[in-house]
Coordinates of C-alpha atoms in Angstrom, one line a residue:
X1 CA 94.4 131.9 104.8
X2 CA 92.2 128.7 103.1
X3 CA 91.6 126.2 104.9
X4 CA 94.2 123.5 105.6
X5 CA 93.6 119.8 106.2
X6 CA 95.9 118.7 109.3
X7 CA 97.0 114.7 109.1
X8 CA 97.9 113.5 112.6
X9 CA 99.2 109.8 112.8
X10 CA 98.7 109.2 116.4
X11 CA 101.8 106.8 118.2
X12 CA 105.1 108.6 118.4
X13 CA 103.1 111.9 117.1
X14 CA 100.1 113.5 118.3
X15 CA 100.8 111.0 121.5
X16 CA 103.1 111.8 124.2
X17 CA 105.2 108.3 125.0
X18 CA 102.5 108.5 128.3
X19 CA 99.6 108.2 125.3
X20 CA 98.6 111.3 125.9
X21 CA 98.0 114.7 123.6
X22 CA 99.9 116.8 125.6
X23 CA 97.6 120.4 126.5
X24 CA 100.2 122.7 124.2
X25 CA 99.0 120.5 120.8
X26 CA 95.5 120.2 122.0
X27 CA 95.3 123.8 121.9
X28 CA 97.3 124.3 119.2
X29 CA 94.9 122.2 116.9
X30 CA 91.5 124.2 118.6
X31 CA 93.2 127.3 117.8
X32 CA 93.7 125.8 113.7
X33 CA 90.2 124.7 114.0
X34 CA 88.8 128.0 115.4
X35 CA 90.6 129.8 112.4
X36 CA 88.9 127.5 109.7
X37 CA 91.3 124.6 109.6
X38 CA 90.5 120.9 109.6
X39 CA 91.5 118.4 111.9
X40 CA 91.8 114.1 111.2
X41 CA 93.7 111.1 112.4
X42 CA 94.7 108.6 110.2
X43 CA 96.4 106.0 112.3
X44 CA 97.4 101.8 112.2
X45 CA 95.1 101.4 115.0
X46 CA 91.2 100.0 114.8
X47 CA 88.8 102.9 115.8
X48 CA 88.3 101.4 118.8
X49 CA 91.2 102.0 120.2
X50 CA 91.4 105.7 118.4
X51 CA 88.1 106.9 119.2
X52 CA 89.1 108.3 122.8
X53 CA 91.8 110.5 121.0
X54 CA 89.1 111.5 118.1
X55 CA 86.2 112.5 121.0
X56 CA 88.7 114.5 123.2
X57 CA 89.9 116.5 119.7
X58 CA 86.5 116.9 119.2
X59 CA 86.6 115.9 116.0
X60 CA 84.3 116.5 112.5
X61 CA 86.1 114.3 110.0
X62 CA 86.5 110.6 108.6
X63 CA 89.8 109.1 110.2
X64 CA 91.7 106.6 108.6
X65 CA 91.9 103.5 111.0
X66 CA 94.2 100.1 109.8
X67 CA 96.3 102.4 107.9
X68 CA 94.1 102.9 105.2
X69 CA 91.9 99.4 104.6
X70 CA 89.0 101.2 107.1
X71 CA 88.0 105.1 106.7
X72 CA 84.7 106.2 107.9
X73 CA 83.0 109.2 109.2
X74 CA 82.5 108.8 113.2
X75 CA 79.9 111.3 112.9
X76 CA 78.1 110.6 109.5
X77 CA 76.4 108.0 109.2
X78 CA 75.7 109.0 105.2
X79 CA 79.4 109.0 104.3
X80 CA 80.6 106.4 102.3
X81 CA 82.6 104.3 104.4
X82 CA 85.7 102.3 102.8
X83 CA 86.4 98.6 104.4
X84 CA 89.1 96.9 102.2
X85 CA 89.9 93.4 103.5
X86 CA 92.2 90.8 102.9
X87 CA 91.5 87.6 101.1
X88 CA 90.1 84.6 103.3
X89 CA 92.1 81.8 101.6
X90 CA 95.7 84.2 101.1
X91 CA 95.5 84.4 104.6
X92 CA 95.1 80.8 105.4
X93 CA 97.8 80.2 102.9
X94 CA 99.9 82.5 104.6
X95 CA 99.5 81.0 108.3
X96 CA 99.9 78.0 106.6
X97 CA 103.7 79.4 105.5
X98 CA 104.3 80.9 108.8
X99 CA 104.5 77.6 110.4
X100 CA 108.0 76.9 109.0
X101 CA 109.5 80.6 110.6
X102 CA 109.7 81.2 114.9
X103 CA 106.5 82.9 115.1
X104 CA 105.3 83.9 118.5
X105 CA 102.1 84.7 117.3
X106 CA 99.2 85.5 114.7
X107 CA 96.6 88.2 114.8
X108 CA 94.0 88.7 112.1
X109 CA 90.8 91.7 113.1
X110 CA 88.0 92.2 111.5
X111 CA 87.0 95.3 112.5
X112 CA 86.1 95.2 116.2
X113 CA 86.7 91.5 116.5
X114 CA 90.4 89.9 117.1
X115 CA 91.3 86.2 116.4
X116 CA 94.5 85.5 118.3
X117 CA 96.2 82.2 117.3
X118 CA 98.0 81.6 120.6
X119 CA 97.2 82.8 124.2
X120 CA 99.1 85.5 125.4
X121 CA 98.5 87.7 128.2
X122 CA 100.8 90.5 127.1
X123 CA 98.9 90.8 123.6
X124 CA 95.7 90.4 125.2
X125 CA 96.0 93.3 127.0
X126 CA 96.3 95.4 124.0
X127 CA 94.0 94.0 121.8
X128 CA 91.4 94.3 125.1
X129 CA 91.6 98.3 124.3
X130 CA 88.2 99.2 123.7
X131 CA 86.9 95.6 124.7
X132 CA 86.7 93.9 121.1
X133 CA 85.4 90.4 120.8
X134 CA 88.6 87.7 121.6
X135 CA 88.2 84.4 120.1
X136 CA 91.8 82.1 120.8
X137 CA 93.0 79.1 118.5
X138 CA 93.9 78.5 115.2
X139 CA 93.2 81.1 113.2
X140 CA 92.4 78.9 110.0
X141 CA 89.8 77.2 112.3
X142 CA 88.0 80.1 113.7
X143 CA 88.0 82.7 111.0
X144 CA 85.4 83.0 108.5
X145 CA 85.4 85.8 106.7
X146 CA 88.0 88.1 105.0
X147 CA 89.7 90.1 107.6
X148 CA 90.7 93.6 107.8
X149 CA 94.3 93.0 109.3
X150 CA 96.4 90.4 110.4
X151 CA 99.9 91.1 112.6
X152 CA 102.5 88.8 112.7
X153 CA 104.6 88.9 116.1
X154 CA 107.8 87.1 115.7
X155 CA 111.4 87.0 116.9
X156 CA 113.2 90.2 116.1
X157 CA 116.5 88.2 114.0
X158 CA 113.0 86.4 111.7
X159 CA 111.3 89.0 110.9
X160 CA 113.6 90.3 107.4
X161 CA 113.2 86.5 106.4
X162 CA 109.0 86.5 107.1
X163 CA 108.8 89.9 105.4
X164 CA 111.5 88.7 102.0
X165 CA 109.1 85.9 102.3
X166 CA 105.7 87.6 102.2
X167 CA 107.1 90.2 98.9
X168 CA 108.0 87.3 97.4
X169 CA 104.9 84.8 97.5
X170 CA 102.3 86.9 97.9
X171 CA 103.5 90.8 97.0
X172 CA 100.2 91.0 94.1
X173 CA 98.0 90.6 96.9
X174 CA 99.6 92.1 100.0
X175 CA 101.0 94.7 101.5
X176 CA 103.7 94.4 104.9
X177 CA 104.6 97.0 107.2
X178 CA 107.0 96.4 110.3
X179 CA 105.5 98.0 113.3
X180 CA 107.9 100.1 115.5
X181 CA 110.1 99.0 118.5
X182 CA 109.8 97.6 120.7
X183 CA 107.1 95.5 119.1
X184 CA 108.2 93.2 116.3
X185 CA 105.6 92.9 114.7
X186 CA 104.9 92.7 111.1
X187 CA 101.0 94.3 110.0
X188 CA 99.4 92.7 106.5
X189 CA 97.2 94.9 104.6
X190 CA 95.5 94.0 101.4
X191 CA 97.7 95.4 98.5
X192 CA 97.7 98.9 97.5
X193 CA 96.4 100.0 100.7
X194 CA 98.2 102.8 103.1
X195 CA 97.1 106.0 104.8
X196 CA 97.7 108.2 101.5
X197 CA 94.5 105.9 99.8
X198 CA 92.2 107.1 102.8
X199 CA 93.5 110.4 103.3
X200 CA 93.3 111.3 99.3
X201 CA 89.5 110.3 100.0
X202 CA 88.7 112.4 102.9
X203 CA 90.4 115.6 101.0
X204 CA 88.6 115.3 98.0
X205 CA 85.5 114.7 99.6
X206 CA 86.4 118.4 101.6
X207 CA 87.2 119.7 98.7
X208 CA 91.2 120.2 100.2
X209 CA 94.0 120.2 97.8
X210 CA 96.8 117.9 97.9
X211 CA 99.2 121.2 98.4
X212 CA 97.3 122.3 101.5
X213 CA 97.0 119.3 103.5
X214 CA 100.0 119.5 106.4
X215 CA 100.8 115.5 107.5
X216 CA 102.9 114.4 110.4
X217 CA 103.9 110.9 111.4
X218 CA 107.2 109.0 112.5
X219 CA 107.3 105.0 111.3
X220 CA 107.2 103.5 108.0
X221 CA 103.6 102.8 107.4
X222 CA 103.5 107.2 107.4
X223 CA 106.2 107.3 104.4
X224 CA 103.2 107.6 101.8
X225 CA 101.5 109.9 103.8
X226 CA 104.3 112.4 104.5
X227 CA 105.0 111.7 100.4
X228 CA 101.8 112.4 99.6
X229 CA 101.0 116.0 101.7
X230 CA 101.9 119.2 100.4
X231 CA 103.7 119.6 103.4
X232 CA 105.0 116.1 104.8
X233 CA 106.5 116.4 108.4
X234 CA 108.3 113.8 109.9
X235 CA 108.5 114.0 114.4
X236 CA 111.8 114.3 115.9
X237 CA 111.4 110.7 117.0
X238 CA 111.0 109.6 113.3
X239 CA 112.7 106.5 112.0
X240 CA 115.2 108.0 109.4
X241 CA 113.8 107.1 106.2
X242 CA 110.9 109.6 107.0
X243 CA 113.3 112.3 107.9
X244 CA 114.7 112.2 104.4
X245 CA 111.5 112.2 102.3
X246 CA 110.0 114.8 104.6
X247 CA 109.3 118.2 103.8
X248 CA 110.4 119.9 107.2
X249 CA 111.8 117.8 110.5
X250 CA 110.2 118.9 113.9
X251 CA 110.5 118.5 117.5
X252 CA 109.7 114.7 118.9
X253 CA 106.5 114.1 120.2
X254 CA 106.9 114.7 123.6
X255 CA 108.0 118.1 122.7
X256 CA 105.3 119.9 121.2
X257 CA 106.6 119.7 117.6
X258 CA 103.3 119.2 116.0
X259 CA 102.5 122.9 117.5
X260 CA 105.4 124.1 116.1
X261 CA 104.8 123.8 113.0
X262 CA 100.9 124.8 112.9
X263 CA 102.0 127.9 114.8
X264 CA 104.8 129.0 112.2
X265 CA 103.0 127.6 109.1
X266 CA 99.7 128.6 109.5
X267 CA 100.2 131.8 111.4
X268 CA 98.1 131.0 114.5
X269 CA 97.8 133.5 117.1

């Protein structure tokens, strides 16, 4: 059999709800490697907090980190990295917009370092996943360049106005994804952006085409992803809309469903 390209979105998927790759998938994905197969993760997460998962898989490939506005090769330091950022002053304009919606709070990264507009302990612990550098205050005081992301925490009954709000205003420049419960949170990516830009990169680069590249995710920023794939499966878990552009439907995440598939479509012994 060629060789396939295997697209893991990590949350809800290739993670147990414990965070963990359960021992079934892990060997699952060794056995696909071991028969010529190719292994990534393209994921909403910064690298930081991805690159425990991408060590332990043992990985060879670029991974597409902030759903597609960062892809770079861990382990190549001559690949051409992609960093597509948001503009400085469209984000200023859009904290300076926020301020009229409940917002519980603002986060803009660039890369490995996280400006939080307001203190908060719960948020902090998150963002503190792979011990990035914190700066607190008013984002339109404190950050200076364009940045990669920025996340938008907000009551659960404002987020639909924030995000008719954001299409409306500032859709040529943006791009907004809702995170999945039982955050609400609301991720901002510079238009044009998603995990099917980074992942289209990464194959061609492999020379992988489109029809034999097997992607598996379960939220809406993995609708252009599972589109995109030859083979586009959604988890069990999957919100709905991703069931019904997917290709096949699997088992959840805490039941093995990514081996599943890889076992019956790639014939793994």
């Amino acid at each position: 059999m060629k060789p396939h390209l295997i697209v893991l979105d990590l949350d809800g998927t290739l993670l147990t709800d414990e965070k963990v790759i359960s021992d079934t998938t892990l060997n699952t994905l060794k056995i696909a490697e071991d028969q010529g197969h190719h292994v990534m993760i393209a994921t909403g997460r910064p690298y930081r907090a991805s690159e425990v998962y991408y060590r332990q898989l043992g990985l060879q490939t670029p991974i597409v980190n902030f759903n597609g506005a960062f892809v770079h090769h861990p382990n190549n330091a001559a690949w051409k990295t992609i960093h597509e950022t948001i503009s400085l002053p469209v984000v200023n304009e859009v904290v300076d917009a926020l301020q009229q919606f409940p917002v519980q709070n603002i986060v803009a990264e660039v890369m490995d370092d996280v400006y939080m507009h307001y203190h908060d302990e719960k948020l902090l612990d998150i963002f503190n996943f792979g011990s990035p550098q914190i700066t607190e205050g008013d984002i339109r005081n404190h950050l200076q360049v364009d940045p990669t992301s920025l996340l938008i925490q907000a009551e659960e009954q404002s987020v639909d106005a924030i995000r008719r709000h954001l299409g409306e205003v500032h859709a040529e420049v943006i791009d907004h994804r809702r995170w999945g419960a039982p955050w609400h949170v609301i991720e901002v990516i510079r238009h044009g952006l998603h995990k099917a830009v980074g992942i289209s990169h990464v194959a061609k680069w492999m020379d992988i085409p489109q029809e034999r590249i097997i992607a598996f995710g379960d939220e809406d920023n993995d609708l252009e992803m599972i589109d995109y794939a030859g083979v586009g499966v959604a988890m069990g878990n999957a919100i709905d809309r991703l069931k019904s552009i997917a290709d096949e439907v699997t088992a959840t995440n805490n039941e093995d469903g990514i081996a599943q598939v890889l076992r019956e479509r790639l014939h793994l012994n």
